[in-house]
Coordinates of C-alpha atoms in Angstrom, one line a residue:
M1 CA -12.5 -2.5 -7.2
T2 CA -9.4 -1.0 -7.6
R3 CA -8.7 2.1 -9.8
L4 CA -5.7 1.0 -11.8
L5 CA -2.7 0.5 -10.7
F6 CA -0.7 -12.9 -7.5
P7 CA 0.2 -15.4 -5.1
L8 CA 3.5 -16.5 -4.6
L9 CA 2.1 -19.9 -3.9
L10 CA 4.6 -21.9 -5.8
V11 CA 7.8 -19.7 -5.7
L12 CA 8.0 -17.5 -2.7
A13 CA 6.8 -19.4 0.2
A14 CA 9.9 -18.6 2.0
C15 CA 10.6 -15.0 0.8
E16 CA 13.4 -14.0 2.9
A17 CA 14.7 -10.3 3.2
E18 CA 18.1 -11.4 2.2
D19 CA 16.9 -13.9 -0.7
P20 CA 13.6 -12.7 -2.1
H21 CA 13.8 -15.6 -4.7
G22 CA 13.0 -18.0 -1.9
D23 CA 13.6 -21.5 -3.1
C24 CA 13.3 -20.8 -6.8
R25 CA 16.0 -19.2 -8.7
P26 CA 15.8 -19.3 -12.7
A27 CA 18.8 -20.5 -14.5
D28 CA 20.7 -17.6 -16.3
L29 CA 20.8 -17.5 -20.0
A30 CA 24.1 -18.2 -21.5
P31 CA 26.0 -15.1 -22.4
R32 CA 26.2 -14.3 -26.2
Q33 CA 28.6 -12.3 -28.4
F34 CA 27.5 -10.1 -31.0
D35 CA 29.1 -9.2 -34.3
A36 CA 29.8 -5.6 -33.8
N37 CA 30.1 -4.8 -37.5
A38 CA 26.9 -6.2 -38.4
D39 CA 23.6 -4.1 -38.7
I40 CA 21.5 -4.1 -35.7
L41 CA 18.8 -6.3 -37.4
E42 CA 21.1 -8.9 -38.0
Q43 CA 22.2 -8.7 -34.5
L44 CA 18.6 -9.0 -33.2
R45 CA 18.2 -12.0 -35.3
S46 CA 20.9 -14.1 -33.5
I47 CA 19.0 -13.8 -30.2
P48 CA 17.6 -17.4 -29.8
Q49 CA 14.6 -16.3 -27.7
L50 CA 13.1 -14.1 -30.4
A51 CA 10.1 -16.0 -31.9
T52 CA 9.4 -13.1 -34.3
L53 CA 11.1 -9.9 -35.3
E54 CA 9.8 -7.2 -37.7
E55 CA 11.3 -3.8 -38.3
R56 CA 8.6 -1.0 -38.8
T57 CA 8.5 2.5 -39.6
S58 CA 9.3 4.6 -36.6
R59 CA 7.6 8.0 -35.7
Y60 CA 11.2 9.3 -34.9
A61 CA 13.8 9.8 -37.7
D62 CA 16.7 9.2 -35.4
L63 CA 15.3 5.9 -34.1
R64 CA 14.8 2.6 -35.6
L65 CA 11.7 0.6 -34.7
F66 CA 11.6 -3.0 -34.0
V67 CA 8.5 -5.2 -32.7
M68 CA 9.6 -8.5 -31.6
E69 CA 8.0 -11.6 -29.6
F70 CA 10.3 -13.1 -27.0
V71 CA 9.9 -16.8 -25.7
Q72 CA 9.3 -16.9 -22.0
P73 CA 8.5 -19.9 -19.6
I74 CA 4.9 -19.5 -18.1
D75 CA 6.5 -20.8 -14.7
H76 CA 10.2 -19.8 -14.5
C77 CA 10.7 -22.5 -11.7
Q78 CA 10.0 -24.8 -14.3
P79 CA 12.0 -23.5 -17.5
D80 CA 11.4 -26.4 -19.4
G81 CA 7.6 -26.3 -19.3
D82 CA 5.1 -24.5 -21.3
Q83 CA 5.9 -21.2 -22.8
F84 CA 4.3 -18.0 -24.1
R85 CA 5.4 -15.1 -26.2
Q86 CA 5.9 -11.7 -24.9
T87 CA 5.8 -8.6 -27.1
L88 CA 8.7 -6.0 -27.1
T89 CA 9.5 -2.8 -29.0
L90 CA 12.8 -1.4 -29.4
L91 CA 13.5 2.2 -30.4
F92 CA 17.1 2.0 -31.4
R93 CA 19.6 4.7 -31.9
D94 CA 23.2 3.2 -31.1
R95 CA 24.5 -0.1 -29.4
A96 CA 26.4 2.3 -26.9
A97 CA 23.7 4.7 -26.0
P98 CA 22.0 4.7 -22.6
M99 CA 19.3 1.9 -22.6
V100 CA 16.0 2.8 -21.2
Y101 CA 14.0 -0.3 -20.1
A102 CA 10.5 0.4 -19.9
T103 CA 8.6 -2.3 -18.1
N104 CA 5.0 -1.6 -18.8
G105 CA 2.4 -2.8 -16.3
Y106 CA -0.2 -3.5 -19.1
A107 CA -0.1 -3.9 -23.0
I108 CA 2.1 -1.8 -24.9
S109 CA 1.7 0.2 -28.1
R110 CA 3.1 -1.4 -31.4
N111 CA 4.0 1.9 -32.5
P112 CA 5.5 3.5 -29.2
T113 CA 6.2 6.9 -27.9
R114 CA 9.4 7.5 -26.2
S115 CA 9.4 7.6 -22.3
E116 CA 10.5 10.6 -20.4
P117 CA 14.0 9.1 -19.6
T118 CA 14.5 8.1 -23.1
V119 CA 14.4 11.8 -24.1
L120 CA 16.6 12.9 -21.1
L121 CA 19.1 10.5 -21.9
T122 CA 18.9 10.4 -25.6
G123 CA 18.9 6.7 -25.4
N124 CA 17.5 3.6 -26.8
Q125 CA 14.3 2.4 -25.5
L126 CA 13.1 -1.5 -24.8
Q127 CA 9.6 -1.7 -23.9
V128 CA 8.0 -4.7 -22.5
E129 CA 4.3 -5.9 -22.4
H130 CA 3.3 -7.4 -19.1
R131 CA 2.7 -10.9 -18.9
Y132 CA -0.9 -12.2 -19.8
F133 CA -1.9 -8.7 -21.2
S134 CA -2.9 -8.5 -24.9
T135 CA -1.4 -11.0 -26.8
S136 CA 1.5 -11.5 -24.3
R137 CA -0.4 -14.8 -23.0
P138 CA -0.9 -18.5 -23.5
A139 CA -4.1 -19.8 -24.8
Q140 CA -5.0 -20.8 -21.3
I141 CA -3.9 -18.7 -18.5
P142 CA -2.8 -20.5 -15.5
W143 CA -3.6 -17.5 -13.1
E144 CA -1.3 -18.8 -10.2
T145 CA 1.5 -18.0 -12.3
L146 CA 0.6 -14.2 -12.4
N147 CA 2.5 -12.8 -9.6
I148 CA 5.5 -10.3 -9.5
F149 CA 8.1 -12.7 -9.1
Q150 CA 7.1 -14.3 -12.3
A151 CA 6.9 -11.1 -14.1
A152 CA 10.5 -10.0 -12.5
S153 CA 11.9 -13.2 -14.2
D154 CA 10.4 -12.2 -17.5
H155 CA 12.0 -8.9 -17.4
H156 CA 15.4 -10.4 -16.0
R157 CA 15.5 -13.0 -19.0
I158 CA 15.0 -10.1 -21.3
V159 CA 18.0 -8.0 -19.5
Q160 CA 20.1 -11.2 -20.0
A161 CA 19.1 -11.7 -23.9
F162 CA 19.6 -7.8 -24.7
G163 CA 22.3 -6.5 -22.3
P164 CA 25.4 -8.1 -24.4
L165 CA 23.9 -6.4 -27.4
L166 CA 22.6 -3.0 -25.9
T167 CA 25.8 -2.2 -24.1
G168 CA 25.0 1.3 -22.7
D169 CA 24.0 1.7 -19.0
W170 CA 20.6 0.4 -18.4
V171 CA 17.9 2.6 -16.6
S172 CA 14.4 1.0 -15.8
T173 CA 11.4 3.1 -16.0
G174 CA 7.6 2.8 -15.9
A175 CA 4.5 4.8 -15.1
S176 CA 1.8 3.8 -12.5
K177 CA 1.6 0.0 -12.5
G178 CA 4.5 0.1 -14.9
G179 CA 6.7 1.9 -12.1
M180 CA 5.4 -0.5 -9.7
T181 CA 6.6 -3.4 -12.1
A182 CA 10.1 -1.7 -12.5
I183 CA 10.3 -1.6 -8.6
F184 CA 9.5 -5.4 -8.4
H185 CA 12.1 -6.2 -11.2
R186 CA 14.8 -4.4 -9.0
Y187 CA 13.5 -6.2 -5.7
F188 CA 14.2 -9.6 -7.1
Y189 CA 17.0 -8.7 -9.5
P190 CA 18.5 -5.6 -8.1
D191 CA 21.9 -5.6 -10.3
D192 CA 19.9 -6.0 -13.6
V193 CA 20.1 -2.1 -14.0
K194 CA 21.9 0.7 -12.8
A195 CA 19.2 2.9 -11.7
T196 CA 15.2 3.3 -11.9
V197 CA 12.8 6.2 -12.5
A198 CA 9.4 5.1 -11.2
Y199 CA 6.3 7.3 -11.9
V200 CA 3.3 7.6 -9.6
A201 CA 3.8 4.1 -8.5
P202 CA 2.0 3.1 -5.3
E203 CA 2.4 0.6 -2.8
T204 CA -1.0 -0.7 -1.3
F205 CA -1.4 -2.7 1.9
G206 CA -4.5 -5.0 2.1
L207 CA -7.5 -5.1 0.0
E208 CA -9.1 -2.0 1.4
D209 CA -6.1 0.3 2.4
P210 CA -7.6 3.2 4.5
R211 CA -4.8 5.6 3.7
Y212 CA -6.7 6.4 0.3
V213 CA -9.7 7.5 2.4
T214 CA -7.8 9.8 4.7
F215 CA -6.2 11.3 1.4
L216 CA -9.5 11.8 -0.3
E217 CA -10.9 13.2 2.7
T218 CA -8.5 16.0 2.8
V219 CA -7.2 16.9 -0.9
G220 CA -8.2 20.1 -2.4
E221 CA -10.6 22.5 -1.1
A222 CA -13.4 21.5 0.9
S223 CA -16.1 22.8 -1.3
C224 CA -14.7 20.8 -4.1
R225 CA -14.8 17.6 -2.1
D226 CA -18.2 18.6 -0.7
A227 CA -19.5 19.0 -4.5
L228 CA -18.1 15.6 -5.3
K229 CA -19.9 14.3 -2.3
A230 CA -23.2 15.8 -3.3
F231 CA -23.0 14.6 -6.8
Q232 CA -22.4 11.4 -5.4
R233 CA -25.5 11.3 -3.3
G234 CA -27.5 12.9 -6.0
V235 CA -26.7 9.7 -8.3
L236 CA -27.5 7.1 -5.8
S237 CA -30.8 8.9 -4.6
R238 CA -31.7 8.7 -8.2
R239 CA -31.1 5.0 -9.1
A240 CA -34.5 4.3 -10.4
E241 CA -33.9 7.3 -12.9
L242 CA -30.2 6.7 -13.7
E243 CA -30.0 2.9 -14.2
P244 CA -32.1 3.0 -17.5
A245 CA -30.4 6.1 -18.5
L246 CA -27.2 4.4 -18.2
E247 CA -28.4 1.5 -20.4
Q248 CA -29.2 3.8 -22.8
Y249 CA -25.9 5.9 -22.4
G250 CA -24.0 2.6 -23.1
V251 CA -25.9 1.8 -26.3
A252 CA -25.1 5.6 -27.5
N253 CA -21.4 5.3 -26.6
D254 CA -20.4 1.4 -27.3
Y255 CA -20.4 0.5 -23.6
A256 CA -22.0 -2.8 -22.2
F257 CA -22.5 -3.2 -18.5
T258 CA -23.5 -6.9 -18.5
T259 CA -20.6 -8.2 -16.1
F260 CA -22.0 -6.5 -13.0
G261 CA -25.5 -5.2 -14.4
L262 CA -26.7 -1.9 -14.3
E263 CA -27.1 -1.6 -10.6
K264 CA -23.7 -2.5 -9.6
S265 CA -21.9 -0.8 -12.2
L266 CA -23.7 2.4 -11.4
E267 CA -22.9 2.1 -7.8
F268 CA -19.2 1.2 -8.2
A269 CA -18.9 4.3 -10.8
T270 CA -20.4 6.5 -8.1
L271 CA -18.4 5.4 -5.2
E272 CA -15.0 5.7 -7.2
S273 CA -16.0 9.1 -8.8
S274 CA -13.9 11.2 -6.1
F275 CA -10.8 8.9 -6.7
A276 CA -11.3 9.0 -10.6
F277 CA -11.6 12.8 -10.3
W278 CA -8.5 13.5 -8.7
Q279 CA -6.5 10.9 -10.5
Y280 CA -6.9 12.5 -13.7
G281 CA -8.4 15.7 -13.1
D282 CA -7.3 18.8 -11.1
A283 CA -8.9 21.7 -9.0
S284 CA -9.7 23.6 -12.1
M285 CA -12.6 21.0 -13.0
C286 CA -14.2 21.5 -9.6
P287 CA -16.8 23.9 -11.0
T288 CA -17.6 21.6 -13.7
I289 CA -19.1 18.9 -11.0
P290 CA -22.9 18.7 -11.7
A291 CA -25.4 19.4 -9.2
P292 CA -27.3 16.5 -7.5
D293 CA -30.5 17.6 -9.4
A294 CA -28.7 17.9 -12.9
P295 CA -30.4 16.0 -15.8
A296 CA -29.4 12.3 -15.8
A297 CA -27.5 12.7 -19.0
E298 CA -25.2 15.5 -17.3
L299 CA -24.4 13.2 -14.3
L300 CA -23.6 10.3 -16.5
E301 CA -21.5 12.7 -19.0
F302 CA -19.5 14.0 -15.9
M303 CA -18.7 10.2 -14.9
R304 CA -17.7 9.5 -18.5
T305 CA -15.3 12.9 -18.5
I306 CA -13.3 11.7 -15.3
G307 CA -13.0 8.3 -16.8
V308 CA -15.1 6.3 -14.3
L309 CA -17.1 4.6 -16.7
D310 CA -14.4 3.4 -19.0
F311 CA -13.4 0.6 -16.3
L312 CA -16.8 -0.9 -15.8
D313 CA -18.0 -1.7 -19.2
D314 CA -17.5 -5.4 -20.5
F315 CA -14.5 -4.7 -22.5
A316 CA -12.5 -2.8 -19.9
L317 CA -13.0 -5.5 -17.3
E318 CA -12.0 -8.1 -19.9
Y319 CA -8.9 -6.2 -20.5
Y320 CA -8.0 -5.5 -16.9
A321 CA -8.7 -9.0 -15.6
P322 CA -4.8 -9.7 -15.0
Y323 CA -4.7 -6.5 -13.3
F324 CA -7.7 -7.3 -11.1
Y325 CA -6.2 -10.6 -10.3
Q326 CA -3.0 -9.1 -9.2
S327 CA -4.4 -6.7 -6.9
A328 CA -6.6 -9.2 -5.2
T329 CA -3.7 -11.6 -4.7
E330 CA -0.5 -9.4 -4.1
L331 CA -0.8 -5.8 -5.2
G332 CA -3.8 -4.8 -2.9
S333 CA -6.6 -2.3 -3.4
P334 CA -7.7 1.0 -1.9
A335 CA -10.8 1.8 0.2
Y336 CA -13.2 4.4 -1.0
P337 CA -14.7 7.2 1.2
Q338 CA -18.7 6.2 1.6
A339 CA -19.6 7.1 5.2
H340 CA -21.6 9.9 3.6
L341 CA -23.3 7.4 1.2
L342 CA -24.4 4.5 3.9
D343 CA -27.7 6.0 4.4
L344 CA -28.6 5.8 0.9
N345 CA -27.5 1.9 0.9
G346 CA -29.6 0.5 3.7
G347 CA -26.8 1.4 6.2
Q348 CA -24.4 -0.8 4.4
P349 CA -21.1 -0.2 2.5
I350 CA -21.2 -0.5 -1.4
P351 CA -19.5 -4.0 -1.8
D352 CA -16.9 -2.8 -4.4
R353 CA -14.3 -5.4 -3.9
V354 CA -11.5 -6.3 -6.3
E355 CA -11.5 -10.0 -5.4
D356 CA -15.3 -10.0 -7.1
Y357 CA -13.8 -8.6 -10.4
P358 CA -12.7 -10.8 -13.5
P359 CA -11.4 -13.4 -13.7
L360 CA -14.4 -14.5 -12.2
G361 CA -14.6 -18.2 -10.8
V362 CA -11.1 -18.2 -10.2
P363 CA -9.6 -18.3 -6.7
K364 CA -7.7 -15.2 -5.7
P365 CA -6.1 -15.8 -2.0
F366 CA -4.3 -12.6 -0.8
D367 CA -0.9 -12.6 0.4
P368 CA -0.5 -9.5 2.6
Q369 CA 3.2 -10.0 3.0
V370 CA 4.4 -9.6 -0.3
M371 CA 3.9 -5.4 -0.5
E372 CA 5.4 -5.3 2.9
Q373 CA 8.5 -7.3 2.0
V374 CA 8.9 -5.0 -1.1
H375 CA 8.2 -1.7 0.9
A376 CA 10.9 -2.8 3.5
W377 CA 13.5 -3.6 0.8
V378 CA 13.0 -0.1 -0.9
R379 CA 13.2 1.7 2.4
D380 CA 16.5 -0.1 3.5
H381 CA 18.1 -1.4 0.6
G382 CA 16.7 0.3 -2.6
Q383 CA 19.6 2.0 -4.6
R384 CA 19.5 4.8 -6.9
I385 CA 15.6 4.9 -7.3
L386 CA 13.9 8.1 -8.4
F387 CA 10.3 8.6 -7.5
V388 CA 7.8 11.0 -9.2
Y389 CA 4.5 11.7 -7.6
G390 CA 1.5 14.2 -8.1
E391 CA 0.6 16.1 -5.1
N392 CA -3.3 15.4 -5.8
D393 CA -3.1 12.1 -7.3
P394 CA -4.8 9.8 -4.7
W395 CA -2.0 7.0 -5.4
T396 CA 0.3 9.2 -3.8
A397 CA -1.2 8.1 -0.4
G398 CA 0.6 4.8 -1.3
A399 CA 3.9 6.6 -2.1
Y400 CA 7.1 4.4 -1.5
E401 CA 9.5 5.5 1.2
P402 CA 12.9 5.8 -0.6
N403 CA 16.4 4.8 0.9
L404 CA 17.7 8.1 1.1
G405 CA 21.1 6.7 2.2
G406 CA 21.0 4.5 -1.1
D407 CA 21.2 7.6 -3.3
S408 CA 17.1 7.4 -4.0
H409 CA 15.0 10.5 -4.2
L410 CA 11.3 11.4 -4.1
F411 CA 9.7 14.5 -6.2
T412 CA 6.4 15.8 -6.0
V413 CA 4.4 17.8 -8.7
P414 CA 2.7 20.7 -6.8
G415 CA -1.1 20.0 -7.8
G416 CA -0.3 17.3 -10.0
N417 CA -2.3 14.1 -10.8
H418 CA -1.5 10.7 -11.9
G419 CA 0.2 12.3 -15.1
A420 CA 3.0 13.6 -12.9
N421 CA 6.6 13.6 -14.6
L422 CA 9.8 15.3 -14.3
G423 CA 8.8 18.1 -16.8
R424 CA 6.0 19.2 -14.8
L425 CA 8.4 19.8 -11.7
P426 CA 9.1 23.4 -10.7
E427 CA 12.7 24.7 -10.4
P428 CA 14.7 23.9 -8.6
D429 CA 13.4 20.3 -8.5
L430 CA 13.5 20.0 -12.0
S431 CA 17.1 20.7 -12.4
T432 CA 18.1 18.7 -9.2
A433 CA 16.0 15.6 -10.5
T434 CA 17.6 15.7 -13.9
A435 CA 20.9 16.3 -12.3
V436 CA 20.4 13.0 -10.2
L437 CA 19.7 11.2 -13.3
R438 CA 22.6 12.5 -15.1
G439 CA 25.0 11.7 -12.3
W440 CA 23.9 8.2 -12.5
I441 CA 24.3 8.0 -16.5
P442 CA 27.2 10.5 -17.0
S443 CA 27.8 9.4 -20.5
A444 CA 24.3 10.8 -21.7
P445 CA 24.4 13.9 -23.7
P446 CA 23.0 17.0 -22.0
P447 CA 19.0 16.9 -22.0
V448 CA 16.8 19.4 -24.4
F449 CA 14.3 21.4 -22.7
P450 CA 11.2 21.8 -22.6
L451 CA 10.5 17.9 -22.2
R452 CA 8.2 16.5 -24.9
A453 CA 7.5 13.0 -23.6
Q454 CA 5.1 11.1 -21.4
P455 CA 6.1 8.8 -18.6
G456 CA 5.5 5.8 -21.0
E457 CA 2.3 4.0 -19.9
Q458 CA 0.5 2.8 -23.0
P459 CA -3.2 2.0 -22.4
A460 CA -5.2 -0.1 -25.1
S461 CA -7.5 1.4 -27.3
R462 CA -9.9 4.1 -25.5
L463 CA -8.7 3.0 -22.0
R464 CA -6.4 4.8 -19.5
P465 CA -4.5 2.8 -17.1
R466 CA -6.7 2.2 -14.0
L467 CA -3.4 2.3 -11.9

């Protein structure tokens, strides 16, 4: 399984570096003109692709909130075929204000918060729910159309529809899988936006990328890593005690572990504990790691605290099924350290494979070339991309290599985890990074510090983003 972060079978079989569209290039939307004197609500109503449009109460006094459904082709290579509705939210300030385009990787909140670039640029914000998450899906999902080209084409059509209305400079952004989504959009449609701010966005090669094992074997202090390994061994050596305790724990906390069963759920949660610990925790939590002989309830509570149990109950597995499909077919998946656990599993590795995750019974052919092609484009051709990573976040093992000759930059938050953002950078990096962004969008007013915004990834319900 991958800790959150498609085949190109139909549309990118001939994905060349000079033309990543391959043989399929969706037709552009017809350009539209808007009545500059009309209210923004009336202007939005004139966008023909909007199936629904509602103005709601905004949490911000200076930003109006609109929730919309945008009609998209299921397959952009067959634009006259079946369609689905994709949910968007717009926080509107002014038509000419900078336009922050938040390409989320999962579902989105219908009452959005401002992303960090929206705060920095005093901009509008258009946020997009990723295809096939939450309500942004057809009644029956044709899984072969869930790939990075189709998603990027979703975002391209939205830019075409809203660009003539929201005329300020466009900057795309996203955190984690949302950051990856922003990069994929630039890969296929590099001129849609002027710049991109990608937070904690990894590139993963293969279904068991060993770089993550190397990272987890060296991150933090050795004493903390040893405590995590002892914890993992303690759980696996006490399976007979922990499995019924996990069942009781699930009942008490509204979790159900029927998809994989108690045995596999416990094994997978244990294997991924070190990854989860560093993804959303930090070194200050090292003293809280339970001893191997701690009571069963304490061991399970620790796994809940670091979030690893959240991702294995039936609700989470269903919610993240589109992500698992993408990981198994294009995005890739990390390997996890388990040499220290082999003797507790009959000498065999725990078979925690993303291709065995939902959607069950669906073919998931993996294309290893897709991430390699995106990597090469970012390194050699990417323009005006600002990457932000956390030093101790395991996903940093898959950090992109920016094209420094293309005015791209990478910043790392010391000791940071998967919540790293610009506001957590020390000086002089914070000033440098904000100056880079302002250099791309000079029309924006000066930013206000300290920043009070998150990168922008909006998980559903109790869930944190897996990636």
